[in-house]
Amino acid sequence: MELLKERILKDGIVKEGNVLKVDSFLNHRMDINLFQEIGKEFKKRFEGEEINKILTVEASGIGIACVVAQYFNVPVVFAKKNSTKNIAGDVYRAKVESFTHGRVYDVIVAKEYLKPEDKVLVIDDFLANGCALLGLAEIIENSGATLVGAGIVIEKGFQSGGKLIRDKGIRLESLAIVDDMSDGNIKFR
Ligand code: 5GP
């Protein structure tokens, strides 16, 4: 998606440890006009697929998932990272290792919001090593729902997640794939 790539080149900042900071339009301040174009693009790419639910993970996936969901006209469910008291009961649970924070945490989704008849599109901001996406895929599988595919805004193609997910036969649509940024210059696939 050219508009997104141009924006990454203009405003993305390459940080130590292979982290791409896009706080000015995606992860902190959110450019809703860009989000709308992202929503339209995912809608186009998943045209013809039956989708009745979007699943993401808190916190950075929520904003983008909500805007995308408007184009699919379906509800968004986000996996929670902490088991708060009022949701701790009947939940699906998966372990996720955070790439940016370097620790392992549980993600949970209440069973009542994910049913065997659901056809789920997963939306997330980044794909790095694939842990977040695999955790969500595991939750979907355990619920008996169908994982239609995953829509990722920025895939870091030099990390293992993309290959891992595609090798599992999961349909993956990434709007921008960064293949290299080791010298501080961002290069797309
Ligand atoms: P994974 O589970 O694929 O290793 O990492 C995906 C999650 O880590 C994303 O949901 C995102 O929040 C975060 N993440 C991974 N790499 C980056 C990055 O380079 N920049 C930012 N801003 N977040 C990242």
Coordinates of N, CA and C and ligand atoms in Angstrom, one line a residue:
M1 N 0.9 -1.2 0.0 CA 0.0 0.0 0.0 C 0.9 1.2 0.0
E2 N 0.9 1.9 -1.1 CA 1.9 3.0 -1.3 C 1.8 4.1 -0.3
L3 N 0.5 4.5 -0.1 CA 0.3 5.6 0.9 C 0.9 5.3 2.3
L4 N 0.8 4.1 2.7 CA 1.3 3.7 4.0 C 2.9 3.7 3.9
K5 N 3.4 3.1 2.8 CA 4.9 3.1 2.7 C 5.5 4.5 2.7
E6 N 4.8 5.4 2.0 CA 5.3 6.8 2.0 C 5.3 7.4 3.4
R7 N 4.3 7.0 4.1 CA 4.1 7.6 5.5 C 5.2 7.0 6.4
I8 N 5.5 5.7 6.2 CA 6.5 5.1 7.1 C 7.9 5.7 6.8
L9 N 8.1 5.9 5.5 CA 9.4 6.5 5.1 C 9.5 8.0 5.6
K10 N 8.4 8.7 5.6 CA 8.4 10.1 6.1 C 8.5 10.2 7.6
D11 N 7.8 9.3 8.3 CA 7.6 9.5 9.8 C 8.1 8.4 10.6
G12 N 8.5 7.3 10.0 CA 8.9 6.1 10.8 C 10.3 6.4 11.4
I13 N 10.6 5.9 12.6 CA 11.9 6.1 13.2 C 12.5 4.7 13.5
V14 N 13.7 4.4 13.0 CA 14.3 3.1 13.3 C 15.0 3.2 14.7
K15 N 14.6 2.3 15.6 CA 15.2 2.3 16.9 C 16.1 1.1 17.1
E16 N 16.8 1.2 18.1 CA 17.7 0.0 18.4 C 16.9 -1.2 18.6
G17 N 17.5 -2.4 18.3 CA 16.8 -3.7 18.6 C 15.7 -4.0 17.6
N18 N 15.9 -3.5 16.3 CA 14.9 -3.7 15.3 C 13.5 -3.3 15.5
V19 N 13.4 -2.2 16.2 CA 12.1 -1.7 16.5 C 11.8 -0.4 15.6
L20 N 10.7 -0.5 14.9 CA 10.3 0.7 14.1 C 9.2 1.5 14.9
K21 N 9.6 2.7 15.1 CA 8.6 3.5 15.9 C 7.8 4.3 14.9
V22 N 6.5 4.2 15.1 CA 5.5 4.9 14.2 C 4.5 5.6 15.1
D23 N 5.0 6.1 16.2 CA 4.1 6.7 17.2 C 3.3 7.9 16.6
S24 N 3.9 8.6 15.6 CA 3.2 9.8 15.1 C 2.0 9.6 14.3
F25 N 1.8 8.3 13.8 CA 0.5 8.1 13.0 C -0.2 6.8 13.3
L26 N 0.5 5.9 14.1 CA -0.1 4.6 14.3 C -0.2 4.1 15.7
N27 N 0.8 4.3 16.5 CA 0.8 3.7 17.9 C 0.6 4.7 19.0
H28 N 0.5 6.0 18.7 CA 0.3 6.9 19.9 C -0.7 8.0 19.4
R29 N -0.2 8.8 18.5 CA -1.2 9.7 17.8 C -1.6 8.8 16.6
M30 N -2.9 8.8 16.4 CA -3.5 8.0 15.3 C -4.1 8.8 14.2
D31 N -3.6 8.6 13.0 CA -4.1 9.3 11.8 C -5.3 8.5 11.3
I32 N -6.4 9.0 11.6 CA -7.7 8.3 11.3 C -7.9 8.3 9.8
N33 N -7.5 9.3 9.1 CA -7.7 9.3 7.6 C -6.8 8.1 7.0
L34 N -5.6 8.0 7.5 CA -4.8 6.8 7.1 C -5.5 5.5 7.5
F35 N -6.0 5.5 8.7 CA -6.7 4.2 9.2 C -7.8 3.9 8.2
Q36 N -8.5 4.9 7.8 CA -9.7 4.6 6.9 C -9.2 4.0 5.6
E37 N -8.1 4.5 5.0 CA -7.5 4.0 3.8 C -7.0 2.5 4.0
I38 N -6.5 2.3 5.2 CA -6.1 0.9 5.6 C -7.3 0.0 5.7
G39 N -8.4 0.5 6.3 CA -9.6 -0.3 6.3 C -10.1 -0.6 5.0
K40 N -10.1 0.3 4.0 CA -10.6 0.1 2.7 C -9.7 -1.0 2.0
E41 N -8.4 -0.9 2.2 CA -7.5 -1.8 1.6 C -7.7 -3.3 2.1
F42 N -7.9 -3.4 3.4 CA -8.2 -4.8 4.0 C -9.5 -5.3 3.4
K43 N -10.5 -4.4 3.3 CA -11.8 -4.8 2.8 C -11.6 -5.3 1.3
K44 N -10.8 -4.6 0.6 CA -10.5 -5.0 -0.8 C -9.8 -6.4 -0.9
R45 N -8.8 -6.5 0.0 CA -8.0 -7.8 0.0 C -8.8 -9.0 0.4
F46 N -9.7 -8.8 1.3 CA -10.5 -9.9 1.8 C -11.9 -10.0 1.2
E47 N -12.1 -9.3 0.1 CA -13.3 -9.3 -0.6 C -13.8 -10.7 -0.9
G48 N -15.1 -10.9 -0.7 CA -15.6 -12.3 -1.0 C -15.5 -13.3 0.1
E49 N -14.7 -12.9 1.1 CA -14.6 -13.8 2.3 C -15.7 -13.5 3.3
E50 N -16.2 -14.6 3.9 CA -17.2 -14.4 4.9 C -16.5 -14.1 6.2
I51 N -16.8 -12.9 6.8 CA -16.1 -12.5 8.0 C -17.2 -11.9 8.9
N52 N -17.3 -12.4 10.1 CA -18.4 -11.8 11.0 C -17.8 -11.2 12.3
K53 N -16.4 -11.3 12.4 CA -15.8 -10.8 13.6 C -14.4 -10.4 13.4
I54 N -13.9 -9.4 14.0 CA -12.5 -9.0 14.0 C -11.9 -9.2 15.3
L55 N -10.8 -9.8 15.4 CA -10.1 -10.1 16.6 C -8.7 -9.4 16.6
T56 N -8.4 -8.7 17.7 CA -7.1 -8.1 17.8 C -6.6 -8.3 19.3
V57 N -5.5 -7.6 19.6 CA -5.0 -7.7 21.0 C -4.7 -6.3 21.5
E58 N -5.0 -6.1 22.8 CA -4.7 -4.8 23.3 C -3.2 -4.6 23.4
A59 N -2.8 -3.3 23.4 CA -3.5 -2.2 23.3 C -3.5 -1.6 21.8
S60 N -2.3 -1.8 21.2 CA -2.1 -1.1 20.0 C -2.9 -1.5 18.8
G61 N -3.5 -2.7 18.9 CA -4.3 -3.2 17.8 C -5.7 -2.6 17.8
I62 N -6.2 -2.1 18.9 CA -7.6 -1.8 19.0 C -8.1 -0.7 18.1
G63 N -7.3 0.4 18.1 CA -7.7 1.6 17.3 C -7.9 1.2 15.8
I64 N -6.8 0.5 15.3 CA -6.8 0.2 13.9 C -8.0 -0.8 13.6
A65 N -8.1 -1.8 14.5 CA -9.2 -2.8 14.3 C -10.6 -2.2 14.3
C66 N -10.8 -1.2 15.1 CA -12.1 -0.5 15.1 C -12.4 0.2 13.8
V67 N -11.4 0.9 13.3 CA -11.7 1.6 12.0 C -11.8 0.6 10.9
V68 N -11.0 -0.5 10.9 CA -11.1 -1.5 9.8 C -12.5 -2.1 9.9
A69 N -13.0 -2.4 11.1 CA -14.3 -3.1 11.3 C -15.4 -2.3 10.7
Q70 N -15.3 -1.0 10.6 CA -16.4 -0.2 10.0 C -16.6 -0.6 8.6
Y71 N -15.6 -1.0 7.9 CA -15.7 -1.4 6.5 C -16.2 -2.8 6.3
F72 N -16.1 -3.6 7.4 CA -16.7 -5.0 7.3 C -18.0 -5.0 8.0
N73 N -18.3 -4.0 8.8 CA -19.6 -3.9 9.5 C -19.7 -5.1 10.5
V74 N -18.7 -5.3 11.2 CA -18.7 -6.4 12.2 C -18.1 -5.9 13.5
P75 N -18.4 -6.6 14.6 CA -17.9 -6.2 15.9 C -16.4 -6.6 16.0
V76 N -15.7 -5.9 16.9 CA -14.3 -6.1 17.2 C -14.3 -6.8 18.6
V77 N -13.5 -7.8 18.7 CA -13.2 -8.4 20.1 C -11.7 -8.2 20.2
F78 N -11.2 -7.7 21.4 CA -9.8 -7.6 21.6 C -9.4 -8.5 22.7
A79 N -8.3 -9.3 22.5 CA -7.8 -10.1 23.6 C -7.2 -9.2 24.7
K80 N -7.5 -9.6 25.9 CA -7.0 -8.8 27.0 C -5.7 -9.4 27.5
K81 N -4.8 -8.6 28.0 CA -3.5 -9.1 28.4 C -3.5 -9.4 29.9
N82 N -4.4 -8.9 30.7 CA -4.5 -9.3 32.1 C -5.8 -9.9 32.4
S83 N -5.8 -10.9 33.2 CA -7.1 -11.5 33.6 C -7.7 -10.7 34.8
T84 N -8.5 -9.8 34.4 CA -9.2 -9.1 35.5 C -10.2 -9.9 36.1
K85 N -10.7 -9.6 37.3 CA -11.6 -10.4 38.0 C -12.9 -10.8 37.2
N86 N -13.5 -9.7 36.6 CA -14.8 -9.9 36.0 C -14.7 -10.7 34.7
I87 N -13.5 -11.1 34.2 CA -13.4 -11.9 33.0 C -12.7 -13.2 33.2
A88 N -12.2 -13.4 34.4 CA -11.3 -14.5 34.7 C -11.9 -15.9 34.6
G89 N -13.3 -15.9 34.6 CA -14.0 -17.2 34.6 C -13.8 -18.0 33.3
D90 N -14.7 -17.9 32.4 CA -14.8 -18.7 31.3 C -14.1 -18.1 30.1
V91 N -12.8 -18.4 30.0 CA -12.0 -17.7 29.0 C -11.1 -18.7 28.2
Y92 N -10.8 -18.3 27.0 CA -9.7 -18.9 26.2 C -8.5 -18.2 26.5
R93 N -7.4 -18.9 26.6 CA -6.1 -18.3 27.1 C -5.0 -18.8 26.2
A94 N -4.0 -17.9 25.9 CA -2.8 -18.3 25.2 C -1.6 -17.5 25.7
K95 N -0.5 -18.1 25.7 CA 0.7 -17.4 26.1 C 1.4 -16.7 24.9
V96 N 1.8 -15.4 25.2 CA 2.4 -14.6 24.1 C 3.7 -14.0 24.7
E97 N 4.8 -14.1 23.9 CA 6.0 -13.4 24.2 C 6.0 -12.1 23.5
S98 N 6.2 -11.0 24.3 CA 6.2 -9.7 23.7 C 7.5 -9.4 23.1
F99 N 7.5 -9.0 21.8 CA 8.7 -8.6 21.1 C 9.3 -7.3 21.7
T100 N 8.4 -6.3 21.9 CA 8.8 -5.0 22.3 C 9.2 -4.9 23.8
H101 N 8.5 -5.8 24.6 CA 8.7 -5.7 26.0 C 9.6 -6.9 26.6
G102 N 9.8 -7.9 25.8 CA 10.6 -9.0 26.1 C 10.1 -9.8 27.3
R103 N 8.8 -9.9 27.5 CA 8.3 -10.8 28.5 C 7.1 -11.6 28.1
V104 N 6.8 -12.6 28.8 CA 5.7 -13.5 28.4 C 4.5 -13.1 29.2
Y105 N 3.3 -13.0 28.5 CA 2.1 -12.7 29.2 C 1.0 -13.6 28.7
D106 N -0.1 -13.7 29.4 CA -1.3 -14.4 28.9 C -2.2 -13.4 28.2
V107 N -2.8 -13.9 27.1 CA -3.9 -13.1 26.5 C -5.2 -14.0 26.6
I108 N -6.2 -13.3 26.9 CA -7.5 -14.0 27.2 C -8.7 -13.4 26.4
V109 N -9.6 -14.3 26.0 CA -10.8 -13.8 25.4 C -12.0 -14.6 26.1
A110 N -13.0 -13.9 26.5 CA -14.1 -14.5 27.1 C -14.8 -15.4 26.1
K111 N -15.2 -16.6 26.6 CA -15.8 -17.6 25.7 C -17.0 -17.1 25.0
E112 N -17.8 -16.3 25.7 CA -19.0 -15.8 25.2 C -18.9 -14.9 23.9
Y113 N -17.7 -14.4 23.7 CA -17.5 -13.5 22.6 C -16.8 -14.2 21.4
L114 N -16.5 -15.5 21.5 CA -15.9 -16.2 20.4 C -16.6 -17.6 20.3
K115 N -17.4 -17.8 19.2 CA -18.2 -19.0 19.1 C -17.8 -19.8 17.9
P116 N -18.1 -21.1 17.9 CA -17.7 -22.0 16.8 C -18.1 -21.6 15.5
E117 N -19.2 -20.8 15.4 CA -19.8 -20.4 14.1 C -19.1 -19.1 13.6
D118 N -18.2 -18.5 14.4 CA -17.6 -17.3 14.0 C -16.5 -17.5 12.9
K119 N -16.5 -16.5 12.0 CA -15.5 -16.4 10.9 C -14.6 -15.2 11.1
V120 N -13.4 -15.4 11.6 CA -12.7 -14.3 12.2 C -11.5 -13.8 11.3
L121 N -11.4 -12.5 11.3 CA -10.3 -11.8 10.7 C -9.5 -11.2 11.8
V122 N -8.2 -11.6 11.9 CA -7.3 -11.0 12.9 C -6.7 -9.7 12.3
I123 N -6.7 -8.7 13.1 CA -6.0 -7.4 12.6 C -5.0 -7.0 13.7
D124 N -3.8 -6.7 13.3 CA -2.8 -6.1 14.2 C -1.9 -5.1 13.5
D125 N -1.2 -4.3 14.4 CA -0.4 -3.3 13.8 C 0.9 -3.8 13.2
F126 N 1.6 -4.7 14.0 CA 2.9 -5.2 13.5 C 2.9 -6.7 13.5
L127 N 3.7 -7.3 12.7 CA 4.1 -8.7 12.8 C 5.6 -8.7 12.8
A128 N 6.1 -9.3 13.9 CA 7.6 -9.4 14.1 C 7.9 -10.9 14.1
N129 N 7.9 -11.5 15.3 CA 8.2 -13.0 15.4 C 7.0 -13.8 15.3
G130 N 5.8 -13.2 15.3 CA 4.6 -13.9 15.1 C 3.9 -14.4 16.4
C131 N 4.5 -14.1 17.5 CA 3.9 -14.7 18.8 C 2.5 -14.2 19.0
A132 N 2.3 -12.9 18.9 CA 0.9 -12.4 19.1 C -0.1 -13.1 18.2
L133 N 0.2 -13.1 16.9 CA -0.7 -13.7 16.0 C -0.9 -15.2 16.2
L134 N 0.1 -15.9 16.6 CA 0.0 -17.3 16.9 C -0.9 -17.6 18.1
G135 N -0.7 -16.7 19.1 CA -1.6 -16.7 20.3 C -3.0 -16.6 20.0
L136 N -3.3 -15.6 19.1 CA -4.7 -15.4 18.7 C -5.2 -16.5 17.9
A137 N -4.3 -17.1 17.0 CA -4.8 -18.2 16.2 C -5.1 -19.4 17.1
E138 N -4.3 -19.6 18.2 CA -4.5 -20.7 19.1 C -5.9 -20.5 19.8
I139 N -6.2 -19.3 20.2 CA -7.5 -19.0 20.9 C -8.6 -19.3 19.9
I140 N -8.5 -18.9 18.7 CA -9.5 -19.1 17.7 C -9.7 -20.6 17.5
E141 N -8.6 -21.3 17.4 CA -8.7 -22.8 17.2 C -9.4 -23.4 18.4
N142 N -9.1 -23.0 19.6 CA -9.7 -23.6 20.8 C -11.2 -23.3 20.9
S143 N -11.6 -22.2 20.3 CA -13.0 -21.8 20.4 C -13.8 -22.6 19.3
G144 N -13.1 -23.2 18.4 CA -13.9 -23.9 17.3 C -14.2 -22.9 16.1
A145 N -13.9 -21.6 16.3 CA -14.2 -20.7 15.2 C -13.2 -20.9 14.1
T146 N -13.5 -20.2 12.9 CA -12.6 -20.3 11.8 C -11.8 -19.0 11.6
L147 N -10.5 -19.2 11.4 CA -9.6 -18.1 11.2 C -9.5 -17.9 9.7
V148 N -10.2 -16.8 9.2 CA -10.2 -16.5 7.8 C -8.9 -16.0 7.3
G149 N -8.2 -15.2 8.1 CA -6.9 -14.7 7.7 C -6.5 -13.6 8.7
A150 N -5.3 -13.0 8.4 CA -4.8 -12.0 9.3 C -4.4 -10.8 8.4
G151 N -4.8 -9.6 8.9 CA -4.4 -8.4 8.2 C -3.4 -7.6 9.1
I152 N -2.2 -7.4 8.6 CA -1.2 -6.7 9.4 C -0.8 -5.4 8.7
V153 N -0.7 -4.4 9.5 CA -0.3 -3.1 8.9 C 1.1 -3.1 8.4
I154 N 2.0 -3.4 9.4 CA 3.5 -3.5 9.0 C 4.1 -4.8 9.4
E155 N 4.6 -5.5 8.4 CA 5.3 -6.8 8.7 C 6.8 -6.5 8.6
K156 N 7.5 -7.0 9.6 CA 9.0 -6.9 9.5 C 9.5 -8.2 8.9
G157 N 9.7 -8.1 7.6 CA 10.0 -9.3 6.8 C 11.3 -10.0 7.2
F158 N 12.1 -9.3 7.9 CA 13.4 -9.9 8.3 C 13.3 -10.6 9.6
Q159 N 12.1 -10.7 10.2 CA 11.9 -11.5 11.4 C 11.1 -12.7 11.0
S160 N 10.9 -13.7 11.9 CA 10.5 -15.0 11.5 C 8.9 -15.1 11.4
G161 N 8.2 -14.2 11.9 CA 6.7 -14.3 12.0 C 6.0 -14.6 10.6
G162 N 6.4 -13.8 9.6 CA 5.7 -14.0 8.3 C 5.8 -15.4 7.8
K163 N 7.0 -15.9 7.8 CA 7.2 -17.3 7.2 C 6.5 -18.3 8.1
L164 N 6.6 -18.1 9.4 CA 5.9 -19.0 10.3 C 4.4 -19.1 10.1
I165 N 3.8 -18.0 9.9 CA 2.3 -17.9 9.7 C 2.0 -18.4 8.4
R166 N 2.7 -18.0 7.3 CA 2.4 -18.5 6.0 C 2.6 -20.0 5.9
D167 N 3.6 -20.5 6.5 CA 3.9 -22.0 6.5 C 2.8 -22.8 7.2
K168 N 2.1 -22.1 8.1 CA 1.0 -22.8 8.7 C -0.3 -22.8 7.9
G169 N -0.2 -22.1 6.7 CA -1.3 -22.1 5.8 C -2.3 -21.0 6.2
I170 N -1.9 -20.1 7.0 CA -2.8 -19.0 7.4 C -2.6 -17.9 6.4
R171 N -3.8 -17.4 5.9 CA -3.7 -16.3 4.9 C -3.3 -15.0 5.6
L172 N -2.2 -14.5 5.1 CA -1.6 -13.3 5.7 C -1.5 -12.1 4.7
E173 N -2.2 -11.0 5.0 CA -2.1 -9.8 4.1 C -1.4 -8.7 4.9
S174 N -0.2 -8.4 4.5 CA 0.5 -7.3 5.1 C 0.6 -6.1 4.2
L175 N 0.2 -4.9 4.7 CA 0.1 -3.8 3.8 C 1.5 -3.1 3.5
A176 N 2.4 -3.3 4.4 CA 3.8 -2.9 4.1 C 4.7 -3.9 4.7
I177 N 5.7 -4.4 3.9 CA 6.6 -5.4 4.4 C 8.0 -4.7 4.4
V178 N 8.6 -4.5 5.6 CA 9.9 -4.0 5.7 C 10.9 -5.1 5.7
D179 N 11.8 -5.1 4.7 CA 12.7 -6.2 4.6 C 14.1 -5.9 5.2
D180 N 14.4 -4.7 5.3 CA 15.6 -4.3 6.0 C 15.6 -2.9 6.5
M181 N 16.1 -2.7 7.7 CA 16.3 -1.3 8.2 C 17.5 -1.3 9.1
S182 N 18.4 -2.3 8.8 CA 19.6 -2.4 9.7 C 20.5 -1.2 9.7
D183 N 20.6 -0.5 8.6 CA 21.4 0.7 8.6 C 20.7 2.0 8.9
G184 N 19.4 1.8 9.4 CA 18.6 3.0 9.7 C 17.7 3.4 8.5
N185 N 18.0 2.8 7.3 CA 17.2 3.1 6.1 C 16.2 2.0 5.9
I186 N 15.0 2.4 5.7 CA 13.9 1.4 5.6 C 13.8 1.0 4.1
K187 N 13.9 -0.4 3.9 CA 13.7 -0.9 2.6 C 12.5 -1.8 2.6
F188 N 11.6 -1.6 1.6 CA 10.4 -2.5 1.5 C 10.6 -3.6 0.5
R189 N 9.8 -4.7 0.7 CA 9.9 -5.8 -0.2 C 9.3 -5.4 -1.6
Ligands
5GP1 P1 5.3 -10.5 17.4 O1 4.4 -11.1 18.4 O2 4.9 -10.7 16.0 O3 6.8 -10.8 17.7 O4 5.2 -8.9 17.7 C1 4.0 -8.3 17.4 C2 3.6 -7.2 18.4 O5 4.8 -6.6 18.9 C3 2.8 -6.2 17.7 O6 1.5 -6.3 18.2 C4 3.4 -4.9 18.2 O7 2.6 -4.3 19.2 C5 4.8 -5.2 18.7 N1 5.9 -4.9 17.8 C6 6.7 -5.8 17.2 N2 7.7 -5.2 16.5 C7 7.4 -3.8 16.6 C8 8.1 -2.7 16.1 O8 9.1 -2.7 15.4 N3 7.5 -1.5 16.4 C9 6.4 -1.4 17.1 N4 5.9 -0.1 17.3 N5 5.8 -2.4 17.7 C10 6.3 -3.7 17.4

